[in-house]
PDB file of C-alpha atoms and ligand atoms in Angstrom:
ATOM      1  CA  MET A   1     103.548  94.863  85.663  1.00 94.00           C
ATOM      2  CA  VAL A   2     104.996  98.110  86.959  1.00 97.00           C
ATOM      3  CA  VAL A   3     103.160 101.175  85.650  1.00 98.00           C
ATOM      4  CA  ILE A   4     103.913 104.834  86.310  1.00 98.00           C
ATOM      5  CA  LEU A   5     101.222 107.484  85.928  1.00 98.00           C
ATOM      6  CA  LEU A   6     102.737 110.899  85.293  1.00 96.00           C
ATOM      7  CA  GLY A   7     100.789 114.116  84.886  1.00 96.00           C
ATOM      8  CA  PRO A   8     100.037 117.525  86.340  1.00 96.00           C
ATOM      9  CA  PRO A   9      97.985 118.151  89.484  1.00 96.00           C
ATOM     10  CA  GLY A  10      94.302 117.446  88.913  1.00 96.00           C
ATOM     11  CA  VAL A  11      94.759 115.469  85.701  1.00 97.00           C
ATOM     12  CA  GLY A  12      93.252 112.355  87.294  1.00 97.00           C
ATOM     13  CA  LYS A  13      96.244 110.219  88.343  1.00 97.00           C
ATOM     14  CA  GLY A  14      94.546 109.217  91.597  1.00 95.00           C
ATOM     15  CA  THR A  15      91.128 108.616  90.042  1.00 95.00           C
ATOM     16  CA  GLN A  16      92.576 106.503  87.243  1.00 97.00           C
ATOM     17  CA  GLY A  17      95.261 104.829  89.358  1.00 96.00           C
ATOM     18  CA  VAL A  18      92.704 103.359  91.763  1.00 94.00           C
ATOM     19  CA  LEU A  19      90.608 101.975  88.870  1.00 95.00           C
ATOM     20  CA  LEU A  20      93.599 100.577  86.986  1.00 97.00           C
ATOM     21  CA  ALA A  21      94.973  98.893  90.109  1.00 96.00           C
ATOM     22  CA  GLU A  22      91.549  97.348  90.786  1.00 95.00           C
ATOM     23  CA  VAL A  23      91.238  95.848  87.321  1.00 95.00           C
ATOM     24  CA  THR A  24      94.841  94.589  87.113  1.00 95.00           C
ATOM     25  CA  GLY A  25      95.041  93.398  90.735  1.00 95.00           C
ATOM     26  CA  ALA A  26      98.020  95.719  91.256  1.00 96.00           C
ATOM     27  CA  ARG A  27      98.887  97.831  94.283  1.00 96.00           C
ATOM     28  CA  HIS A  28      98.089 101.536  93.842  1.00 96.00           C
ATOM     29  CA  LEU A  29     101.023 103.415  95.340  1.00 97.00           C
ATOM     30  CA  ALA A  30     100.401 107.171  95.550  1.00 96.00           C
ATOM     31  CA  THR A  31     103.109 109.129  97.355  1.00 97.00           C
ATOM     32  CA  GLY A  32     100.736 112.074  97.929  1.00 95.00           C
ATOM     33  CA  ASP A  33      98.284 109.750  99.749  1.00 92.00           C
ATOM     34  CA  LEU A  34     101.102 108.226 101.836  1.00 94.00           C
ATOM     35  CA  LEU A  35     102.305 111.705 102.788  1.00 94.00           C
ATOM     36  CA  ARG A  36      98.814 112.894 103.740  1.00 91.00           C
ATOM     37  CA  ALA A  37      98.304 109.742 105.842  1.00 90.00           C
ATOM     38  CA  ALA A  38     101.621 110.401 107.620  1.00 93.00           C
ATOM     39  CA  ARG A  39     100.489 113.960 108.357  1.00 91.00           C
ATOM     40  CA  ARG A  40      97.127 112.780 109.689  1.00 89.00           C
ATOM     41  CA  ASP A  41      98.907 110.244 111.908  1.00 92.00           C
ATOM     42  CA  GLY A  42     101.238 112.984 113.191  1.00 94.00           C
ATOM     43  CA  THR A  43     104.412 110.994 112.453  1.00 93.00           C
ATOM     44  CA  GLU A  44     107.856 112.621 112.358  1.00 92.00           C
ATOM     45  CA  PHE A  45     107.917 111.932 108.644  1.00 91.00           C
ATOM     46  CA  GLY A  46     104.564 113.689 108.189  1.00 94.00           C
ATOM     47  CA  ARG A  47     105.842 116.703 110.140  1.00 95.00           C
ATOM     48  CA  GLN A  48     108.945 116.924 107.945  1.00 95.00           C
ATOM     49  CA  ALA A  49     106.841 116.799 104.757  1.00 96.00           C
ATOM     50  CA  GLN A  50     104.158 119.272 105.857  1.00 95.00           C
ATOM     51  CA  GLY A  51     105.837 122.595 105.007  1.00 95.00           C
ATOM     52  CA  TYR A  52     106.860 121.466 101.519  1.00 96.00           C
ATOM     53  CA  MET A  53     103.379 120.206 100.727  1.00 96.00           C
ATOM     54  CA  ASP A  54     101.645 123.336 101.995  1.00 94.00           C
ATOM     55  CA  ARG A  55     103.884 125.480  99.767  1.00 94.00           C
ATOM     56  CA  GLY A  56     103.293 123.228  96.731  1.00 95.00           C
ATOM     57  CA  GLU A  57     106.997 122.258  96.659  1.00 96.00           C
ATOM     58  CA  LEU A  58     108.411 118.779  96.303  1.00 96.00           C
ATOM     59  CA  VAL A  59     109.272 116.870  99.462  1.00 97.00           C
ATOM     60  CA  PRO A  60     113.035 116.022  99.491  1.00 97.00           C
ATOM     61  CA  ASP A  61     113.999 112.961  97.458  1.00 97.00           C
ATOM     62  CA  ARG A  62     115.573 111.053 100.359  1.00 95.00           C
ATOM     63  CA  LEU A  63     112.310 111.127 102.354  1.00 95.00           C
ATOM     64  CA  ILE A  64     110.231 110.035  99.369  1.00 97.00           C
ATOM     65  CA  VAL A  65     112.604 107.286  98.292  1.00 96.00           C
ATOM     66  CA  ASP A  66     112.734 105.828 101.825  1.00 94.00           C
ATOM     67  CA  LEU A  67     108.935 105.893 101.968  1.00 94.00           C
ATOM     68  CA  VAL A  68     108.495 104.124  98.630  1.00 96.00           C
ATOM     69  CA  CYS A  69     111.217 101.543  99.315  1.00 94.00           C
ATOM     70  CA  GLU A  70     109.556 100.701 102.625  1.00 92.00           C
ATOM     71  CA  VAL A  71     106.274  99.925 100.853  1.00 93.00           C
ATOM     72  CA  LEU A  72     107.969  98.061  97.991  1.00 93.00           C
ATOM     73  CA  GLY A  73     109.740  95.901 100.558  1.00 91.00           C
ATOM     74  CA  THR A  74     106.357  94.612 101.750  1.00 92.00           C
ATOM     75  CA  LEU A  75     105.269  93.446  98.269  1.00 91.00           C
ATOM     76  CA  ASP A  76     106.173  90.174  96.620  1.00 90.00           C
ATOM     77  CA  CYS A  77     107.731  90.237  93.146  1.00 87.00           C
ATOM     78  CA  GLU A  78     104.529  89.032  91.498  1.00 89.00           C
ATOM     79  CA  THR A  79     102.459  91.966  92.687  1.00 93.00           C
ATOM     80  CA  GLY A  80     101.970  94.650  90.057  1.00 96.00           C
ATOM     81  CA  VAL A  81     102.329  98.280  91.074  1.00 97.00           C
ATOM     82  CA  VAL A  82     100.640 101.410  89.735  1.00 98.00           C
ATOM     83  CA  PHE A  83     102.714 104.401  90.836  1.00 98.00           C
ATOM     84  CA  ASP A  84     100.832 107.679  91.089  1.00 97.00           C
ATOM     85  CA  GLY A  85     102.807 110.883  91.684  1.00 95.00           C
ATOM     86  CA  PHE A  86     106.114 109.029  91.863  1.00 97.00           C
ATOM     87  CA  PRO A  87     108.783 109.414  90.597  1.00 97.00           C
ATOM     88  CA  ARG A  88     108.795 113.193  90.214  1.00 96.00           C
ATOM     89  CA  THR A  89     112.532 113.787  89.823  1.00 96.00           C
ATOM     90  CA  VAL A  90     115.339 111.972  88.032  1.00 96.00           C
ATOM     91  CA  PRO A  91     117.007 110.923  91.325  1.00 96.00           C
ATOM     92  CA  GLN A  92     113.673 109.366  92.364  1.00 97.00           C
ATOM     93  CA  ALA A  93     113.434 107.576  89.004  1.00 97.00           C
ATOM     94  CA  GLU A  94     117.004 106.283  89.396  1.00 97.00           C
ATOM     95  CA  ALA A  95     116.328 105.084  92.936  1.00 97.00           C
ATOM     96  CA  LEU A  96     113.175 103.294  91.749  1.00 97.00           C
ATOM     97  CA  ALA A  97     115.055 101.588  88.900  1.00 96.00           C
ATOM     98  CA  GLU A  98     117.666 100.392  91.384  1.00 96.00           C
ATOM     99  CA  ALA A  99     115.116  99.106  93.909  1.00 95.00           C
ATOM    100  CA  LEU A 100     113.195  97.255  91.193  1.00 95.00           C
ATOM    101  CA  ALA A 101     116.382  95.797  89.661  1.00 94.00           C
ATOM    102  CA  GLU A 102     117.294  94.301  93.049  1.00 91.00           C
ATOM    103  CA  ALA A 103     114.024  92.368  92.829  1.00 89.00           C
ATOM    104  CA  GLY A 104     114.622  91.457  89.166  1.00 92.00           C
ATOM    105  CA  ARG A 105     111.967  93.897  87.988  1.00 94.00           C
ATOM    106  CA  GLN A 106     111.732  97.039  85.901  1.00 95.00           C
ATOM    107  CA  VAL A 107     109.281  99.763  84.951  1.00 97.00           C
ATOM    108  CA  ASP A 108     107.110  98.427  82.110  1.00 96.00           C
ATOM    109  CA  ARG A 109     104.878 101.366  81.172  1.00 97.00           C
ATOM    110  CA  VAL A 110     105.026 105.091  81.730  1.00 97.00           C
ATOM    111  CA  ILE A 111     101.794 106.892  80.920  1.00 97.00           C
ATOM    112  CA  VAL A 112     101.706 110.673  80.738  1.00 97.00           C
ATOM    113  CA  LEU A 113      98.193 112.004  81.333  1.00 97.00           C
ATOM    114  CA  GLU A 114      97.626 115.393  79.719  1.00 97.00           C
ATOM    115  CA  ALA A 115      94.990 118.149  79.962  1.00 97.00           C
ATOM    116  CA  ASP A 116      94.871 121.939  79.659  1.00 95.00           C
ATOM    117  CA  ASP A 117      95.552 124.098  82.718  1.00 93.00           C
ATOM    118  CA  GLU A 118      92.069 125.656  82.680  1.00 93.00           C
ATOM    119  CA  LEU A 119      90.481 122.233  83.121  1.00 95.00           C
ATOM    120  CA  LEU A 120      93.023 121.212  85.781  1.00 96.00           C
ATOM    121  CA  VAL A 121      92.280 124.306  87.847  1.00 94.00           C
ATOM    122  CA  LYS A 122      88.527 123.668  87.594  1.00 94.00           C
ATOM    123  CA  ARG A 123      88.921 120.024  88.601  1.00 95.00           C
ATOM    124  CA  ILE A 124      91.131 120.858  91.564  1.00 95.00           C
ATOM    125  CA  GLY A 125      88.817 123.691  92.635  1.00 93.00           C
ATOM    126  CA  GLY A 126      85.893 121.246  92.670  1.00 94.00           C
ATOM    127  CA  ARG A 127      87.692 118.360  94.361  1.00 96.00           C
ATOM    128  CA  ARG A 128      86.413 117.191  97.739  1.00 96.00           C
ATOM    129  CA  THR A 129      87.964 114.283  99.639  1.00 93.00           C
ATOM    130  CA  CYS A 130      86.973 112.037 102.486  1.00 91.00           C
ATOM    131  CA  SER A 131      89.541 112.202 105.277  1.00 84.00           C
ATOM    132  CA  THR A 132      88.396 108.811 106.593  1.00 86.00           C
ATOM    133  CA  CYS A 133      88.509 106.543 103.520  1.00 85.00           C
ATOM    134  CA  GLY A 134      90.300 108.778 100.980  1.00 84.00           C
ATOM    135  CA  ALA A 135      87.441 108.707  98.425  1.00 89.00           C
ATOM    136  CA  VAL A 136      87.686 111.581  95.930  1.00 92.00           C
ATOM    137  CA  TYR A 137      84.669 113.509  94.583  1.00 95.00           C
ATOM    138  CA  ASN A 138      84.149 116.601  92.487  1.00 96.00           C
ATOM    139  CA  VAL A 139      81.351 119.118  92.927  1.00 95.00           C
ATOM    140  CA  PHE A 140      81.279 119.748  89.144  1.00 95.00           C
ATOM    141  CA  PHE A 141      82.082 116.347  87.669  1.00 93.00           C
ATOM    142  CA  ARG A 142      81.636 113.576  90.280  1.00 93.00           C
ATOM    143  CA  PRO A 143      79.423 114.820  93.129  1.00 96.00           C
ATOM    144  CA  SER A 144      78.672 112.680  96.144  1.00 97.00           C
ATOM    145  CA  ARG A 145      75.039 111.526  96.423  1.00 97.00           C
ATOM    146  CA  ARG A 146      74.447 113.750  99.463  1.00 96.00           C
ATOM    147  CA  GLU A 147      76.131 117.109  99.131  1.00 95.00           C
ATOM    148  CA  GLY A 148      79.313 117.449 101.208  1.00 96.00           C
ATOM    149  CA  VAL A 149      79.157 113.923 102.666  1.00 97.00           C
ATOM    150  CA  CYS A 150      81.067 110.760 101.696  1.00 97.00           C
ATOM    151  CA  ASP A 151      78.868 108.105 100.036  1.00 97.00           C
ATOM    152  CA  ARG A 152      80.831 105.299 101.690  1.00 95.00           C
ATOM    153  CA  ASP A 153      81.065 106.309 105.326  1.00 96.00           C
ATOM    154  CA  GLY A 154      79.144 109.563 105.832  1.00 96.00           C
ATOM    155  CA  THR A 155      82.256 111.620 106.737  1.00 96.00           C
ATOM    156  CA  VAL A 156      82.051 115.347 105.945  1.00 96.00           C
ATOM    157  CA  LEU A 157      84.057 116.008 102.765  1.00 97.00           C
ATOM    158  CA  VAL A 158      86.950 118.471 102.825  1.00 94.00           C
ATOM    159  CA  HIS A 159      88.896 120.623 100.377  1.00 92.00           C
ATOM    160  CA  ARG A 160      92.573 119.581 100.371  1.00 89.00           C
ATOM    161  CA  ALA A 161      94.857 122.057 102.180  1.00 86.00           C
ATOM    162  CA  ASP A 162      97.088 122.490  99.101  1.00 91.00           C
ATOM    163  CA  ASP A 163      94.143 123.064  96.732  1.00 92.00           C
ATOM    164  CA  ASP A 164      94.007 126.862  97.222  1.00 90.00           C
ATOM    165  CA  PRO A 165      94.636 128.950  94.055  1.00 89.00           C
ATOM    166  CA  ALA A 166      98.183 130.158  94.917  1.00 91.00           C
ATOM    167  CA  THR A 167      99.411 126.670  95.841  1.00 93.00           C
ATOM    168  CA  ILE A 168      97.778 125.160  92.741  1.00 93.00           C
ATOM    169  CA  ARG A 169      99.722 127.617  90.559  1.00 92.00           C
ATOM    170  CA  ARG A 170     102.963 126.690  92.329  1.00 94.00           C
ATOM    171  CA  ARG A 171     102.262 122.945  91.974  1.00 94.00           C
ATOM    172  CA  LEU A 172     101.685 123.406  88.237  1.00 94.00           C
ATOM    173  CA  GLU A 173     104.986 125.324  87.903  1.00 94.00           C
ATOM    174  CA  VAL A 174     106.876 122.660  89.836  1.00 94.00           C
ATOM    175  CA  TYR A 175     105.348 119.958  87.639  1.00 94.00           C
ATOM    176  CA  ARG A 176     106.470 121.741  84.472  1.00 93.00           C
ATOM    177  CA  GLN A 177     110.009 122.241  85.773  1.00 91.00           C
ATOM    178  CA  ASP A 178     110.499 118.542  86.415  1.00 87.00           C
ATOM    179  CA  THR A 179     108.459 116.794  83.747  1.00 86.00           C
ATOM    180  CA  ALA A 180     110.723 117.182  80.744  1.00 87.00           C
ATOM    181  CA  SER A 181     113.681 115.560  82.498  1.00 92.00           C
ATOM    182  CA  ILE A 182     111.577 112.655  83.793  1.00 95.00           C
ATOM    183  CA  VAL A 183     110.102 112.047  80.343  1.00 94.00           C
ATOM    184  CA  ARG A 184     113.605 112.109  78.812  1.00 93.00           C
ATOM    185  CA  PHE A 185     114.762 109.650  81.470  1.00 96.00           C
ATOM    186  CA  TYR A 186     112.041 107.156  80.539  1.00 96.00           C
ATOM    187  CA  GLU A 187     112.399 107.705  76.793  1.00 92.00           C
ATOM    188  CA  GLY A 188     115.964 106.469  77.224  1.00 90.00           C
ATOM    189  CA  SER A 189     114.879 103.395  79.232  1.00 92.00           C
ATOM    190  CA  ALA A 190     113.337 100.037  78.379  1.00 91.00           C
ATOM    191  CA  ALA A 191     109.891 101.190  79.536  1.00 94.00           C
ATOM    192  CA  ARG A 192     107.220 102.006  76.946  1.00 95.00           C
ATOM    193  CA  LEU A 193     106.068 105.615  77.248  1.00 96.00           C
ATOM    194  CA  GLU A 194     102.615 106.674  76.074  1.00 96.00           C
ATOM    195  CA  ARG A 195     100.646 109.897  76.233  1.00 96.00           C
ATOM    196  CA  VAL A 196      96.920 109.832  77.000  1.00 98.00           C
ATOM    197  CA  ARG A 197      94.574 112.820  76.717  1.00 98.00           C
ATOM    198  CA  ALA A 198      92.746 113.090  80.033  1.00 98.00           C
ATOM    199  CA  ASN A 199      90.222 115.808  79.105  1.00 97.00           C
ATOM    200  CA  ARG A 200      87.545 113.133  78.620  1.00 97.00           C
ATOM    201  CA  PRO A 201      85.097 111.329  80.900  1.00 96.00           C
ATOM    202  CA  VAL A 202      86.697 109.066  83.507  1.00 96.00           C
ATOM    203  CA  ALA A 203      85.578 105.846  81.743  1.00 97.00           C
ATOM    204  CA  GLU A 204      87.069 106.903  78.408  1.00 98.00           C
ATOM    205  CA  VAL A 205      90.416 107.784  79.972  1.00 98.00           C
ATOM    206  CA  GLN A 206      90.355 104.460  81.802  1.00 98.00           C
ATOM    207  CA  ASP A 207      89.753 102.587  78.539  1.00 97.00           C
ATOM    208  CA  ALA A 208      92.776 104.327  77.001  1.00 98.00           C
ATOM    209  CA  LEU A 209      94.901 103.396  80.005  1.00 98.00           C
ATOM    210  CA  ARG A 210      93.838  99.763  79.873  1.00 97.00           C
ATOM    211  CA  GLU A 211      94.722  99.668  76.212  1.00 96.00           C
ATOM    212  CA  ALA A 212      98.121 101.182  76.997  1.00 96.00           C
ATOM    213  CA  VAL A 213      98.875  98.477  79.574  1.00 94.00           C
ATOM    214  CA  GLY A 214      97.312  95.693  77.512  1.00 92.00           C
ATOM    215  CA  THR A 215      94.474  94.861  79.941  1.00 87.00           C
ATOM    216  CA  PRO A 216      90.971  94.343  78.478  1.00 78.00           C
TER     217      PRO A 216
HETATM  218  P1  AP5 B 301      99.863 114.565  95.011  1.00 61.45           P
HETATM  219  O1  AP5 B 301      98.864 114.103  95.995  1.00 61.45           O
HETATM  220  O2  AP5 B 301     100.555 113.548  94.177  1.00 61.45           O
HETATM  221  O3  AP5 B 301      99.149 115.679  94.135  1.00 61.45           O
HETATM  222  P2  AP5 B 301      99.256 116.099  92.603  1.00 61.45           P
HETATM  223  O4  AP5 B 301     100.291 115.452  91.775  1.00 61.45           O
HETATM  224  O5  AP5 B 301      99.291 117.578  92.682  1.00 61.45           O
HETATM  225  O6  AP5 B 301      97.980 115.501  91.998  1.00 61.45           O
HETATM  226  P3  AP5 B 301      96.533 115.626  92.534  1.00 61.45           P
HETATM  227  O7  AP5 B 301      96.317 114.649  93.658  1.00 61.45           O
HETATM  228  O8  AP5 B 301      96.201 117.061  92.810  1.00 61.45           O
HETATM  229  O9  AP5 B 301      95.690 115.249  91.255  1.00 61.45           O
HETATM  230  P4  AP5 B 301      95.417 113.868  90.508  1.00 61.45           P
HETATM  231  O10 AP5 B 301      96.121 113.883  89.210  1.00 61.45           O
HETATM  232  O11 AP5 B 301      95.629 112.685  91.406  1.00 61.45           O
HETATM  233  O12 AP5 B 301      93.874 114.076  90.214  1.00 61.45           O
HETATM  234  P5  AP5 B 301      92.569 113.422  90.913  1.00 61.45           P
HETATM  235  O13 AP5 B 301      92.391 112.024  90.431  1.00 61.45           O
HETATM  236  O14 AP5 B 301      92.551 113.685  92.375  1.00 61.45           O
HETATM  237  O15 AP5 B 301     101.005 115.416  95.729  1.00 61.45           O
HETATM  238  C1  AP5 B 301     100.699 116.397  96.690  1.00 61.45           C
HETATM  239  C2  AP5 B 301     102.001 116.959  97.265  1.00 61.45           C
HETATM  240  O16 AP5 B 301     102.736 115.908  97.932  1.00 61.45           O
HETATM  241  C3  AP5 B 301     102.992 117.516  96.227  1.00 61.45           C
HETATM  242  O17 AP5 B 301     102.709 118.868  95.911  1.00 61.45           O
HETATM  243  C4  AP5 B 301     104.326 117.357  96.985  1.00 61.45           C
HETATM  244  O18 AP5 B 301     104.495 118.357  97.968  1.00 61.45           O
HETATM  245  C5  AP5 B 301     104.140 116.033  97.712  1.00 61.45           C
HETATM  246  N1  AP5 B 301     104.592 114.871  96.911  1.00 61.45           N
HETATM  247  C6  AP5 B 301     103.823 113.822  96.462  1.00 61.45           C
HETATM  248  N2  AP5 B 301     104.577 112.947  95.792  1.00 61.45           N
HETATM  249  C7  AP5 B 301     105.839 113.436  95.785  1.00 61.45           C
HETATM  250  C8  AP5 B 301     107.071 112.983  95.215  1.00 61.45           C
HETATM  251  N3  AP5 B 301     107.141 111.836  94.504  1.00 61.45           N
HETATM  252  N4  AP5 B 301     108.179 113.725  95.412  1.00 61.45           N
HETATM  253  C9  AP5 B 301     108.140 114.878  96.143  1.00 61.45           C
HETATM  254  N5  AP5 B 301     107.009 115.372  96.702  1.00 61.45           N
HETATM  255  C10 AP5 B 301     105.874 114.656  96.513  1.00 61.45           C
HETATM  256  O19 AP5 B 301      91.438 114.313  90.177  1.00 61.45           O
HETATM  257  C11 AP5 B 301      91.288 115.685  90.497  1.00 61.45           C
HETATM  258  C12 AP5 B 301      89.792 116.019  90.539  1.00 61.45           C
HETATM  259  O20 AP5 B 301      89.243 115.888  89.222  1.00 61.45           O
HETATM  260  C13 AP5 B 301      88.958 115.088  91.433  1.00 61.45           C
HETATM  261  O21 AP5 B 301      87.942 115.835  92.046  1.00 61.45           O
HETATM  262  C14 AP5 B 301      88.349 114.059  90.454  1.00 61.45           C
HETATM  263  O22 AP5 B 301      87.095 113.581  90.909  1.00 61.45           O
HETATM  264  C15 AP5 B 301      88.212 114.894  89.184  1.00 61.45           C
HETATM  265  N6  AP5 B 301      88.428 114.124  87.954  1.00 61.45           N
HETATM  266  C16 AP5 B 301      89.451 113.254  87.713  1.00 61.45           C
HETATM  267  N7  AP5 B 301      89.360 112.749  86.449  1.00 61.45           N
HETATM  268  C17 AP5 B 301      88.255 113.340  85.893  1.00 61.45           C
HETATM  269  C18 AP5 B 301      87.632 113.248  84.602  1.00 61.45           C
HETATM  270  N8  AP5 B 301      88.147 112.466  83.631  1.00 61.45           N
HETATM  271  N9  AP5 B 301      86.530 113.989  84.372  1.00 61.45           N
HETATM  272  C19 AP5 B 301      86.029 114.809  85.346  1.00 61.45           C
HETATM  273  N10 AP5 B 301      86.566 114.947  86.584  1.00 61.45           N
HETATM  274  C20 AP5 B 301      87.671 114.216  86.852  1.00 61.45           C
END
């Protein structure tokens, strides 16, 4: 099954995407994570993406589409995919449809996670991540056992570079500009689109997602 998680920054796409992929045996494919890994590795691609990310703008479609197609090319047709943060524009959605069609596949579910801006800003403000394993914590809602240190590998937790207040505001604006057209695109497709309120505990949101994709 091919599932797309849409939603504003901080709504929980990453948190929920990892859990949903685990339970369905799918690959969690988060373009933000791939971009941050490319930056950490100092690749040319990471360097090209850096300025856009730091300003809270979208990275150009051609870079993102190449990145996603490269990963898709490594998966067999049986492997489910949970997309997180992709597609974000109609050209990205069209490119995904084309790449999947070549493999005889299509997008099955599109789930729009929703929450109020006030909560999103609080979640993002409290987010801390592990730069070694990518684990995500929250000082308000999901603290690590030892303050400031990753439970899994002991790495010191960091605040994401684009999680400062000005960039958060810009990321929210960019999300709003592009969402309506993406939602319209999928409403006119064969995929089933559902909206899930994400202002609830992680486990409750996860239950709603599993119901939406038909996984117990
Ligand atoms: P990306 O990494 O995709 O960031 P985003 O969309 O802004 O989303 P976030 O990662 O901020 O939030 P999330 O929804 O994953 O929430 P999370 O689970 O972490 O993109 C970053 C940048 O990369 C973009 O700005 C752009 O420049 C570029 N980019 C990426 N993809 C692109 C594309 N396709 N095209 C062009 N450019 C692209 O949760 C947030 C916090 O809340 C965490 O601390 C978590 O622990 C906590 N939390 C989550 N759920 C709950 C809950 N239910 N209750 C309490 N706390 C919760």
